[in-house]
Amino acid sequence: MTSPCDLKSYKNPSGLAFHFSFKPSSSSSSSASTTKQEQSSDSKSGCYIPLVPPGLTSWSKLSFLMLFSTLLSFGCLALFQASSIAAIAPIDLTFDKKSTIEKRLTYTNVDDFAAFEYPIALTGLYANIGPSGSKSSGAKSGVIIASPSTSNPDYLYTWTRDSALVMKYIVDRFTGGRDSTLRTTIDNYVASSARIQQVSNPSGTVSTGGLGEPKFLISEAAFTGGWGRPQRDGPALRATTLIKYANWLISQSNTTYVTGTLWPILLLDLNYVSNNWNNTGFDLWEEVNGASFFTTAVQHRALREGITLAKALNDPASTVSAWTTQADKLYCFLQSYWSASSGFIVANVNPGSGAIRSGKDANTVLTSIHTFDPAAGCDSKTFQPCSDKALANLKVYVDSFRSIYAINSGKASNAAVATGRYQEDSYYNGNPWYLTTFSVAEQLYRAIQVWDTLGKGINVTSTSLAFFQQFNSSATVTTIPAGSASYTSLKASIKTFADGFALVAAQYTPSTGALAEQYLRSTGAPTSASDLTWSYAAALTMFDARANVASESWGAANLTLPSTCSSGGGGGGSTSTVTFKVTATTVWGENIYLTGSLSELKSWSTSDAIGPLDNTGTYPVWSVSVTVPAGTYFEYKYIRKYNGAVTWESGSNRVNTSPAAGSTLTINDTWK
C-alpha cells in the first residue's frame, strides 16, 4: 500500500493550484495489463497513486475515474488519503507534464478520454452561466454566455438557441437524478427567459416577431447591431427544454409552478412557432435565409410536445387544435428536405440569393440527435439516428470532409475524420468544429442504443446500403437478426467507427481539456472562440449517448403523414417550379440552353438540353421555367449553341435545391 501524501506544488489542467507529492513504496507494483489512463504518479519521486478498485465493471470504472478527474480539476486530491483507500491496488503512471500532454493527445480508448474530459467539460459549461460562473462575469442571473471570448471573435452574448441546447443538458441531468443541486440554475434560466421574451429588439416586440431575435447582450438588453435575423429555432428549442422541466415538475406534483411560471413562457414560444414556422429565417449558422432542416425539425418536435402538455394542463381545445394543424403541416414540410435522387438531407431549401451550396451540412446530423426519440425506433419520417435516411445522410456528410482538411489526409475511406459545418465554409477559413465532430459519434451511439433496445436487428435498405458497405463491402439489402454473429460484428464495427470521431476530437483537444469552437484544418490547433459553451455541451451529450443515458420520448412514434403530403417530398412525386434566369450577351444566331443533373433538366445532355431559353423583351436576360421534384438538390449549367458548336460555362457546376411542393423559386445567374 502506498503511504500518505506529502505536499508539494502542482498545477492541474483546470488551472487550480494545489499541493501533493507521493512517497515511493517498495512493496507496490503495477499490473502490466493496466492502462496508463487508470494510473497516476509523481515521476520525479517514482511513487504511485492507487486509483481504480479491482473488480469494477467498465462503466463503474469510468465513473470512478470521472470522480477522480473531478477532484483533480477542483484541486481536491488531498481528500484521497492512503488510509482511506488501503484496499485499492496501487497502479503506476508517469505523471510529469510532458507525458501527460502526450498521453492526452494519443487516446485510443473513449472511456479514458471521457474520464479526463467529462468533468472538465462540465466545469467549463457551468463557468459560462451567470451570475456566478467563473467566466461569465457581468452576466445576469440565468444568462448563458456563448463564450467568454470578447475579440476574434466576440461571443460574449447570449444566444437563444445555444442557451436552450445547453440548458436542455442541465435539465436532463437534473431530472435524471444525476445532480439534485441544479434546480436553482434551472429556475434562474426560466426567470431570465421570461425577462428576455419581453425585450423589444430589432426583430420586433414580444407580439410582433421579437421572439425570433437570435442574441442579446449578457445584461439581457437588446443587441441592435447588424445580424442574420430572425432565427426561428430558438423559441422551439427553449420550449422543448422548459417542457422537459415542466413534465418533471408535474411528476413531482408541482403543477402550480408549471401553470404560473412556465406555461406563460411556453405559450409565447409555441404560438410563435405555430404562427411563424412557414416564414423564412436564418439557419443555425446564421448565414442562409430560407427554410432550414434543423429549424423545421425542432419546431415540429416543440409543437408535438406542447400539444401533449397543453392537454395535460387542460388548456383550451382551440390551442391544441391550432397547434395540431401546424404540427401536421410541419411534418409534411419536413419530408421535402430529403433528396431521393441525391441520397442525402438537403440542409436548406429555398435559400436566399448568394447562399447556394451543396446542402451537405452538420445541420442535418445535429437535427437527428436533437430530435432523437427512442420510442420511435428507426423511423425515417422523423429522421431518427438509426433510420436509413439519417444513416445515408451521415455518410454523405462525413465523406464531404475527407479530402478538404489536411488533418484528414491519408486516412482510409471508411475511417473517422474531422468534420465541420459544411464543405464550402469560409468562416475562420473553414475548419472542423468540435461540436460537429462529436455529433457524428452521438448519432451513431444513439443508433446502436435503439438497435439493442428494440431487439429487431439491423435493417439494411437500398437507401442505407452504402453506409453499411463501409463496414462490409459485400453487404446487401437485408435484415440482420439481433443476436446473430453478423449483428454482433456489424454493431462492433459501427461502435468503433463512432469511437473514432470522439477520438479525432480528443486528438485535437488541448492538454487543459478546454474546448474552443473550432480546430484548424491544417494542424488541429484550437481556434476561434475559446471555451465555447455549446462545445462543452456537445461533448457531454456525446459521452451520455455512449453510456446509454436515457432520453425522453417526445411523440415521434406512430405519427401519420396527412394525406395531402403522403406522396412525399423531394423526389417522391410532389413538384415545384424553378425559373432559371441568366444574363448572357450573344452574337446573332447564338442561343443559350440549360442542362443539369435531374431528368427534368435533361441529365446533362447537350443535344437534348432545354432551350433555347426565352429572351423576348428581356435580352440579355434569358429564362425558362421547369417543373422539378420538390425539395430536391440539383446541379446545372448553361451552354451556348452556335453553328452546331457547344460551349459550356466555365467553373464548377451550379447547385441549388428546389422549394417545397407547390412553391416556386427564381434563380438569377450571370454567364461565367
XYZ file of C-alpha atoms in Angstrom:
672
model
C 0.000 0.000 0.000
C 1.269 3.490 -0.754
C 1.913 5.807 2.139
C 0.038 9.078 2.685
C 0.822 12.105 0.552
C 3.469 14.635 1.385
C 2.850 18.112 -0.023
C 4.430 19.912 -2.938
C 3.136 22.269 -5.613
C 1.268 21.048 -8.657
C -0.919 22.932 -11.140
C -3.787 20.847 -12.507
C -5.312 21.080 -16.005
C -8.074 23.440 -14.894
C -5.515 25.967 -13.720
C -6.181 25.492 -9.981
C -3.051 25.131 -7.871
C -2.869 22.544 -5.119
C -0.142 20.623 -3.351
C 0.748 16.997 -3.078
C 3.547 14.522 -3.536
C 3.912 10.821 -3.009
C 6.463 8.672 -1.283
C 7.591 5.638 -3.239
C 6.555 2.269 -1.918
C 8.896 -0.600 -2.450
C 6.079 -3.061 -1.841
C 3.806 -1.764 -4.574
C 3.979 -2.746 -8.201
C 1.755 -2.224 -11.198
C -0.065 -4.733 -13.318
C 1.171 -4.911 -16.888
C -2.407 -5.053 -18.118
C -3.405 -1.747 -16.534
C -3.838 1.178 -18.920
C -1.968 4.395 -18.237
C -5.131 6.432 -18.062
C -6.086 4.449 -14.947
C -2.854 5.402 -13.200
C -1.250 8.406 -11.574
C 2.136 9.075 -10.022
C 4.851 11.614 -9.479
C 7.551 10.793 -11.996
C 10.208 12.655 -10.033
C 9.726 10.594 -6.898
C 8.730 7.440 -8.735
C 5.765 6.872 -6.435
C 2.286 5.662 -7.180
C -1.334 6.658 -6.577
C -3.754 3.733 -6.397
C -6.847 4.800 -8.307
C -9.109 2.061 -9.588
C -10.596 -0.585 -7.294
C -10.358 -4.099 -8.709
C -13.443 -5.916 -9.929
C -15.372 -2.917 -11.212
C -17.434 -3.067 -14.378
C -16.138 -0.922 -17.244
C -18.767 1.768 -16.618
C -18.209 1.697 -12.858
C -14.527 2.054 -13.551
C -15.235 5.001 -15.819
C -17.444 6.585 -13.164
C -14.673 6.162 -10.598
C -12.147 7.749 -12.923
C -14.541 10.603 -13.677
C -14.878 11.216 -9.935
C -11.102 11.247 -9.607
C -10.781 13.671 -12.537
C -13.413 15.922 -10.988
C -11.488 16.004 -7.735
C -8.345 16.726 -9.714
C -9.978 19.623 -11.558
C -11.046 21.214 -8.271
C -7.741 20.654 -6.548
C -9.215 18.176 -4.103
C -6.811 15.281 -4.432
C -5.884 15.740 -0.819
C -9.204 14.092 0.020
C -7.740 10.815 -1.196
C -5.691 9.760 1.821
C -3.891 6.485 1.543
C -5.502 5.352 4.754
C -8.947 5.594 3.169
C -8.066 3.553 0.106
C -5.993 0.819 1.621
C -7.907 -1.870 -0.216
C -7.174 -0.413 -3.636
C -4.339 -1.896 -5.639
C -1.557 0.575 -6.460
C -1.196 1.436 -10.152
C 1.793 3.023 -11.866
C 1.693 6.129 -14.073
C 4.373 8.591 -15.037
C 2.675 11.928 -14.411
C 5.139 14.594 -15.457
C 3.815 17.426 -17.637
C 5.343 16.199 -20.886
C 3.964 12.653 -20.655
C 0.542 13.935 -19.601
C 0.200 16.043 -22.767
C 1.436 13.196 -24.953
C -0.996 10.782 -23.324
C -3.955 13.099 -23.834
C -3.134 13.639 -27.476
C -2.951 9.936 -28.259
C -6.078 8.435 -26.743
C -7.040 5.040 -28.098
C -9.958 4.481 -25.762
C -13.015 6.727 -25.420
C -13.549 5.644 -21.802
C -10.186 7.167 -20.989
C -10.983 10.357 -22.873
C -14.344 10.596 -21.097
C -12.714 10.125 -17.690
C -10.467 13.075 -18.438
C -12.802 15.359 -20.407
C -16.232 14.903 -18.818
C -15.526 16.740 -15.541
C -13.592 19.447 -17.377
C -16.435 19.972 -19.859
C -18.932 20.079 -17.011
C -16.865 22.663 -15.165
C -16.418 24.667 -18.370
C -20.145 24.661 -19.030
C -21.041 25.844 -15.529
C -18.383 28.547 -15.717
C -20.334 30.200 -18.536
C -23.617 30.625 -16.644
C -24.403 33.880 -14.852
C -24.299 35.300 -12.347
C -21.690 33.235 -10.508
C -19.901 31.365 -13.310
C -16.158 31.923 -13.152
C -16.018 33.020 -16.809
C -19.367 34.812 -17.079
C -18.694 37.931 -15.047
C -21.307 40.579 -15.760
C -23.944 38.148 -16.979
C -27.325 38.463 -15.323
C -28.725 35.605 -13.325
C -29.676 32.691 -15.563
C -27.922 34.069 -18.659
C -25.770 31.523 -20.507
C -22.929 33.128 -22.430
C -21.798 31.571 -25.697
C -18.136 32.061 -24.827
C -16.032 34.410 -22.705
C -14.188 35.441 -25.869
C -14.505 39.203 -26.446
C -12.470 39.553 -29.639
C -11.603 37.499 -32.709
C -14.439 36.612 -32.341
C -16.612 38.435 -29.835
C -19.010 35.806 -28.500
C -19.782 37.438 -25.165
C -23.522 37.353 -25.846
C -26.366 35.013 -25.034
C -27.943 33.206 -27.986
C -31.454 31.816 -27.531
C -30.599 28.665 -29.483
C -27.266 27.882 -27.822
C -28.625 28.623 -24.360
C -31.614 26.329 -24.847
C -29.424 23.450 -26.042
C -27.053 23.887 -23.102
C -29.902 24.163 -20.588
C -31.529 21.045 -22.065
C -28.456 19.092 -20.974
C -28.680 20.619 -17.494
C -32.401 19.831 -17.224
C -31.734 16.270 -18.381
C -29.006 15.933 -15.782
C -31.274 17.260 -13.029
C -34.442 15.359 -13.904
C -32.431 12.194 -14.433
C -31.355 12.313 -10.791
C -27.679 12.862 -11.520
C -27.372 16.239 -9.782
C -30.069 17.460 -7.410
C -28.308 20.800 -6.871
C -29.156 22.183 -10.307
C -32.687 23.365 -9.653
C -31.693 26.919 -8.800
C -29.672 27.114 -12.019
C -32.711 25.978 -13.991
C -35.076 28.364 -12.216
C -32.672 31.238 -12.886
C -32.720 30.358 -16.593
C -36.527 30.281 -16.536
C -36.652 33.751 -14.999
C -34.110 35.095 -17.462
C -36.066 33.635 -20.387
C -39.243 35.346 -19.194
C -37.446 38.689 -18.999
C -35.732 38.358 -22.379
C -39.011 37.480 -24.105
C -40.313 40.929 -23.203
C -37.288 42.862 -24.524
C -38.068 44.833 -27.687
C -35.362 44.291 -30.280
C -34.634 44.724 -33.998
C -36.853 41.702 -34.809
C -39.828 43.283 -33.064
C -41.655 43.225 -29.764
C -42.920 40.174 -27.926
C -46.100 40.324 -30.024
C -44.616 41.422 -33.368
C -41.809 38.938 -34.018
C -39.274 39.793 -31.331
C -39.116 36.191 -30.142
C -37.159 35.422 -33.311
C -34.277 37.657 -32.238
C -31.203 35.401 -32.094
C -28.998 37.004 -29.453
C -28.927 39.519 -26.623
C -26.337 41.271 -24.501
C -25.398 39.388 -21.342
C -27.196 42.148 -19.430
C -30.373 40.913 -21.222
C -30.558 44.165 -23.192
C -31.222 44.050 -26.928
C -28.348 43.701 -29.369
C -29.020 46.304 -32.043
C -26.136 45.708 -34.449
C -26.466 44.119 -37.856
C -27.101 40.367 -37.759
C -28.795 37.489 -39.555
C -32.267 37.853 -38.133
C -34.787 36.499 -37.416
C -33.756 32.990 -36.419
C -36.804 30.853 -35.699
C -35.280 27.811 -33.999
C -34.660 29.490 -30.626
C -38.251 29.633 -29.339
C -38.794 25.986 -30.297
C -35.634 24.786 -28.559
C -36.413 26.823 -25.455
C -39.900 25.325 -25.411
C -38.521 21.779 -25.588
C -36.179 22.479 -22.677
C -38.881 24.013 -20.495
C -41.391 21.276 -21.362
C -38.927 18.661 -20.112
C -38.695 20.589 -16.843
C -42.481 21.043 -16.705
C -43.106 17.322 -17.135
C -40.743 16.547 -14.263
C -42.429 19.127 -12.027
C -45.836 17.641 -12.794
C -44.490 14.213 -11.850
C -43.477 15.770 -8.526
C -46.992 17.237 -8.041
C -45.791 20.783 -8.579
C -48.316 21.890 -11.177
C -48.566 25.373 -9.662
C -45.095 26.406 -10.852
C -45.819 24.937 -14.263
C -49.078 26.798 -14.784
C -47.999 30.019 -13.106
C -44.414 30.381 -14.334
C -43.548 28.015 -17.176
C -46.794 27.954 -19.149
C -46.886 31.712 -19.892
C -43.356 31.466 -21.345
C -44.280 28.339 -23.298
C -47.449 29.854 -24.719
C -45.472 32.732 -26.189
C -42.821 30.456 -27.706
C -45.186 27.811 -29.040
C -47.609 30.327 -30.509
C -44.645 31.998 -32.190
C -43.655 28.643 -33.709
C -47.212 27.889 -34.775
C -47.668 31.288 -36.402
C -44.247 31.750 -37.990
C -42.781 28.378 -38.965
C -43.664 28.883 -42.643
C -41.858 32.236 -42.838
C -38.230 32.308 -43.902
C -35.477 32.959 -41.398
C -31.766 32.431 -40.922
C -30.406 28.973 -40.203
C -28.494 27.876 -37.120
C -25.218 29.037 -38.703
C -26.794 32.481 -39.146
C -25.895 32.641 -42.830
C -28.694 31.255 -45.013
C -32.054 32.999 -45.099
C -34.574 30.417 -46.190
C -36.007 27.210 -44.774
C -33.661 25.150 -42.598
C -33.998 21.428 -41.888
C -32.821 21.889 -38.303
C -35.307 24.679 -37.673
C -38.232 22.816 -39.212
C -37.479 19.642 -37.242
C -37.104 21.300 -33.829
C -40.246 23.357 -34.466
C -42.138 20.152 -35.244
C -40.865 18.495 -32.079
C -41.721 21.515 -29.906
C -45.307 21.672 -31.132
C -45.853 17.929 -30.597
C -44.554 18.220 -27.026
C -46.569 21.385 -26.480
C -49.754 19.668 -27.596
C -49.226 16.882 -25.056
C -48.512 19.323 -22.238
C -51.490 21.540 -23.166
C -53.772 18.522 -22.884
C -52.271 17.600 -19.509
C -52.937 21.131 -18.261
C -56.467 21.145 -19.695
C -55.647 24.125 -21.882
C -58.397 25.254 -24.272
C -59.127 22.840 -27.106
C -58.656 25.689 -29.566
C -54.968 25.904 -28.645
C -54.473 22.178 -29.126
C -56.350 22.249 -32.430
C -54.320 25.160 -33.811
C -51.011 23.601 -32.839
C -52.021 20.196 -34.212
C -52.872 21.704 -37.582
C -49.495 23.440 -37.811
C -47.589 20.422 -36.487
C -49.086 18.292 -39.258
C -48.008 20.869 -41.837
C -44.518 20.966 -40.377
C -44.379 17.186 -40.529
C -45.289 17.350 -44.200
C -42.731 20.043 -44.936
C -40.016 18.116 -43.095
C -40.190 15.415 -45.765
C -39.241 17.858 -48.517
C -35.656 18.140 -47.269
C -34.865 14.560 -48.257
C -33.431 14.310 -51.764
C -34.074 10.802 -53.038
C -32.097 11.458 -56.206
C -29.009 12.601 -54.288
C -29.357 10.341 -51.243
C -28.967 12.919 -48.503
C -30.867 15.516 -46.494
C -30.604 18.970 -48.044
C -29.908 21.355 -45.174
C -31.612 24.430 -46.616
C -34.393 24.711 -49.175
C -35.395 27.855 -50.989
C -32.309 29.722 -49.755
C -31.876 33.405 -50.433
C -29.616 34.796 -53.107
C -25.915 34.232 -52.555
C -26.355 31.284 -50.196
C -26.313 28.388 -52.643
C -24.240 25.421 -51.517
C -24.260 21.642 -51.804
C -26.707 21.148 -48.927
C -24.390 18.684 -47.158
C -24.327 20.171 -43.700
C -23.875 19.335 -39.998
C -27.293 20.945 -39.585
C -28.745 17.561 -40.590
C -26.727 15.469 -38.128
C -27.500 17.850 -35.283
C -31.163 17.515 -36.177
C -31.032 13.749 -35.840
C -29.605 13.882 -32.316
C -31.708 16.795 -31.067
C -34.949 15.207 -32.250
C -33.981 11.732 -31.064
C -36.934 9.769 -29.709
C -36.071 6.243 -28.508
C -39.702 5.190 -28.774
C -39.739 5.998 -32.498
C -37.202 3.316 -33.337
C -35.604 3.803 -36.736
C -38.401 5.966 -38.134
C -37.267 7.652 -41.336
C -40.013 10.290 -41.467
C -38.618 11.970 -38.355
C -35.057 11.062 -39.402
C -34.213 9.101 -36.270
C -30.489 8.313 -35.806
C -30.764 4.685 -36.974
C -33.166 5.398 -39.854
C -31.973 4.570 -43.346
C -32.204 8.221 -44.421
C -30.258 9.546 -41.433
C -27.509 6.941 -41.872
C -27.266 7.533 -45.625
C -27.086 11.245 -44.968
C -24.409 10.774 -42.304
C -22.117 9.015 -44.770
C -22.540 11.721 -47.408
C -21.910 14.434 -44.824
C -18.773 12.787 -43.413
C -17.364 11.964 -46.841
C -17.661 15.598 -47.893
C -14.804 16.452 -45.487
C -12.397 13.637 -46.271
C -10.361 15.469 -48.877
C -10.648 19.118 -47.834
C -8.856 19.124 -44.471
C -5.128 18.470 -44.281
C -5.541 16.726 -40.930
C -7.750 14.139 -42.661
C -5.202 13.273 -45.331
C -4.010 9.702 -45.535
C -6.994 8.272 -43.697
C -8.887 5.295 -45.075
C -12.130 5.928 -46.925
C -14.081 4.334 -44.081
C -12.140 5.856 -41.190
C -13.408 8.547 -38.834
C -12.316 12.054 -39.764
C -12.635 15.619 -38.552
C -15.863 17.259 -39.703
C -17.076 20.830 -39.866
C -20.249 22.730 -40.646
C -20.279 22.295 -44.447
C -17.649 21.820 -47.100
C -17.916 25.340 -48.556
C -17.424 27.006 -45.176
C -15.084 30.010 -45.159
C -15.676 31.335 -41.625
C -12.238 31.455 -40.000
C -11.017 29.759 -43.168
C -13.486 26.892 -42.812
C -12.341 24.491 -40.098
C -13.638 21.410 -38.339
C -15.696 22.091 -35.216
C -15.618 20.095 -32.005
C -19.399 20.014 -31.705
C -19.936 18.769 -35.255
C -17.359 16.006 -34.868
C -18.915 14.965 -31.557
C -22.364 14.951 -33.187
C -21.384 12.217 -35.653
C -20.359 9.957 -32.790
C -23.528 10.791 -30.878
C -25.823 9.873 -33.760
C -24.113 6.507 -34.126
C -24.222 5.780 -30.386
C -27.951 6.507 -30.342
C -28.458 4.256 -33.365
C -26.717 1.392 -31.570
C -28.790 2.035 -28.463
C -32.052 1.705 -30.402
C -30.956 -1.416 -32.284
C -30.102 -3.121 -28.994
C -33.240 -1.908 -27.203
C -35.677 -2.886 -29.933
C -34.099 -6.272 -30.483
C -35.340 -6.352 -34.075
C -31.954 -6.465 -35.728
C -30.434 -4.019 -38.197
C -32.444 -3.227 -41.302
C -30.272 -2.523 -44.346
C -32.255 -0.835 -47.112
C -31.283 0.313 -50.570
C -31.147 3.823 -49.113
C -28.690 2.963 -46.323
C -26.730 0.252 -48.148
C -23.717 2.467 -48.895
C -23.425 3.337 -45.212
C -23.262 -0.323 -44.174
C -20.884 -1.252 -47.000
C -18.266 0.855 -45.225
C -18.043 -1.982 -42.710
C -18.749 -4.921 -45.004
C -18.197 -4.362 -48.708
C -20.371 -7.365 -49.541
C -23.363 -6.120 -47.523
C -26.726 -6.424 -49.252
C -30.254 -5.229 -48.635
C -31.448 -7.393 -45.764
C -32.378 -7.513 -42.093
C -29.577 -8.746 -39.866
C -31.141 -10.643 -36.940
C -30.470 -9.334 -33.449
C -28.047 -11.508 -31.530
C -26.591 -13.143 -34.614
C -22.858 -13.230 -35.229
C -23.326 -10.829 -38.135
C -25.254 -8.425 -35.916
C -22.608 -8.512 -33.205
C -19.788 -7.993 -35.690
C -21.507 -5.151 -37.544
C -22.530 -3.381 -34.351
C -18.961 -3.609 -33.046
C -17.632 -2.105 -36.275
C -20.093 0.784 -36.075
C -19.212 1.337 -32.413
C -15.539 1.501 -33.347
C -16.399 3.929 -36.141
C -18.341 6.120 -33.703
C -15.500 5.993 -31.191
C -13.200 7.134 -33.956
C -14.931 10.510 -34.195
C -14.730 11.005 -30.444
C -11.031 10.173 -30.616
C -10.450 12.560 -33.527
C -11.816 15.349 -31.343
C -9.750 14.012 -28.429
C -6.616 14.157 -30.555
C -7.091 17.880 -31.073
C -8.298 18.691 -27.572
C -5.519 20.542 -25.747
C -3.981 19.174 -22.571
C -6.128 21.551 -20.495
C -9.298 19.903 -21.836
C -10.655 23.327 -22.838
C -12.882 23.196 -25.920
C -12.889 26.050 -28.391
C -15.348 26.409 -31.243
C -13.072 25.067 -33.976
C -9.733 23.366 -34.593
C -7.534 24.240 -37.543
C -7.964 22.224 -40.718
C -4.201 22.262 -41.232
C -2.820 21.398 -37.790
C -5.734 20.710 -35.466
C -4.823 23.553 -33.114
C -7.858 25.106 -31.359
C -9.085 28.321 -32.954
C -11.933 30.839 -32.963
C -13.906 31.366 -29.727
C -12.414 29.789 -26.614
C -14.406 27.822 -24.043
C -17.468 27.541 -26.274
C -20.390 26.500 -24.089
C -22.018 24.564 -26.918
C -18.782 22.601 -27.464
C -18.815 21.525 -23.820
C -22.489 20.554 -24.005
C -21.859 18.579 -27.203
C -19.056 16.618 -25.550
C -21.246 15.850 -22.543
C -24.259 14.685 -24.546
C -21.985 12.559 -26.727
C -20.496 10.856 -23.673
C -24.012 10.336 -22.289
C -25.185 8.759 -25.529
C -22.244 6.380 -25.466
C -23.152 5.419 -21.894
C -26.793 4.807 -22.932
C -28.096 7.552 -20.664
C -31.860 7.583 -21.151
C -33.560 10.146 -23.372
C -37.252 11.059 -23.264
C -39.824 10.334 -25.951
C -41.460 13.388 -27.491
C -44.176 11.742 -29.569
C -42.374 10.864 -32.794
C -43.627 7.302 -32.677
C -46.675 6.368 -34.745
C -47.135 9.740 -36.417
C -49.143 9.637 -39.621
C -48.466 11.925 -42.538
C -51.575 13.821 -43.649
C -52.923 12.551 -46.954
C -52.178 15.864 -48.644
C -48.450 15.233 -48.413
C -48.241 11.460 -48.035
C -46.862 11.155 -51.560
C -43.630 12.530 -50.185
C -41.298 15.452 -50.530
C -38.132 15.587 -52.549
C -38.199 13.096 -55.379
C -41.297 11.420 -54.020
C -43.905 12.609 -56.518
C -44.687 16.215 -55.473
C -43.273 19.009 -57.571
C -42.317 22.661 -57.532
C -41.354 25.182 -60.183
C -37.904 26.653 -60.683
C -37.389 29.623 -63.004
C -33.855 29.967 -64.329
C -32.666 33.391 -65.465
C -29.203 34.070 -66.803
C -27.684 37.279 -68.098
C -25.614 36.455 -71.176
C -24.659 38.544 -74.218
C -24.591 36.691 -77.514
C -23.877 37.213 -81.215
C -26.557 36.892 -83.869
C -27.593 33.242 -84.256
C -26.185 32.185 -80.887
C -28.580 30.854 -78.205
C -28.485 29.867 -74.542
C -29.601 26.450 -73.270
C -29.890 24.772 -69.875
C -28.914 21.275 -68.751
C -28.340 19.608 -65.394
C -28.343 16.577 -63.126
C -32.101 15.850 -62.971
C -34.014 14.101 -65.726
C -36.205 17.202 -65.834
C -33.002 19.102 -66.656
C -32.106 16.565 -69.348
C -29.468 14.698 -67.361
C -26.528 16.750 -68.676
C -27.432 16.182 -72.306
C -26.267 18.852 -74.738
C -28.203 17.569 -77.709
C -31.443 17.465 -75.724
C -30.751 20.491 -73.486
C -33.640 22.771 -72.545
C -33.873 25.722 -74.881
C -33.242 27.915 -76.480
C -34.174 29.964 -73.427
C -36.523 32.880 -73.974
C -35.211 36.439 -74.174
C -38.227 38.173 -75.676
C -38.197 41.713 -74.398
C -35.629 40.867 -71.715
C -32.310 40.468 -73.598
C -29.596 39.946 -72.384
C -31.581 38.019 -69.752
C -32.597 34.511 -70.914
C -35.141 32.492 -68.914
C -37.097 29.267 -68.644
C -39.379 27.703 -66.002
C -39.031 23.988 -65.240
C -41.189 21.694 -63.096
C -38.941 19.550 -60.888
C -39.317 17.263 -57.843
C -39.910 19.311 -54.687
C -37.163 19.732 -52.123
C -34.538 18.171 -54.353
C -30.875 19.077 -54.658
C -29.682 19.533 -58.217
C -26.720 20.747 -60.272
C -26.881 22.608 -63.550
C -25.060 24.739 -66.122
C -25.889 26.921 -69.070
C -24.455 26.224 -72.521
C -24.179 28.213 -75.733
C -25.000 26.777 -79.124
C -23.731 28.478 -82.276
C -23.423 26.942 -85.742
C -23.570 23.462 -84.220
C -20.813 24.145 -81.686
C -21.486 23.793 -77.942
C -19.735 25.988 -75.362
C -20.078 25.229 -71.654
C -19.929 27.781 -68.878
C -16.583 27.858 -67.081
C -16.027 26.810 -63.479
C -17.785 24.272 -61.297
C -21.391 23.193 -61.642
C -24.042 25.488 -60.249
C -26.091 23.955 -57.422
C -29.440 24.636 -55.822
C -32.381 22.951 -54.150
C -35.943 23.089 -55.401
C -38.521 24.514 -52.976
C -41.308 22.690 -51.174
C -44.227 21.157 -53.053
C -46.318 23.735 -54.850
C -43.791 26.527 -54.289
C -41.718 28.474 -56.799
C -38.094 29.554 -56.899
C -36.441 32.079 -59.221
C -32.692 31.827 -59.760
C -30.839 34.843 -61.154
C -27.459 33.977 -62.689
C -24.819 35.622 -64.841
C -22.937 33.664 -67.506
C -19.466 32.667 -66.328
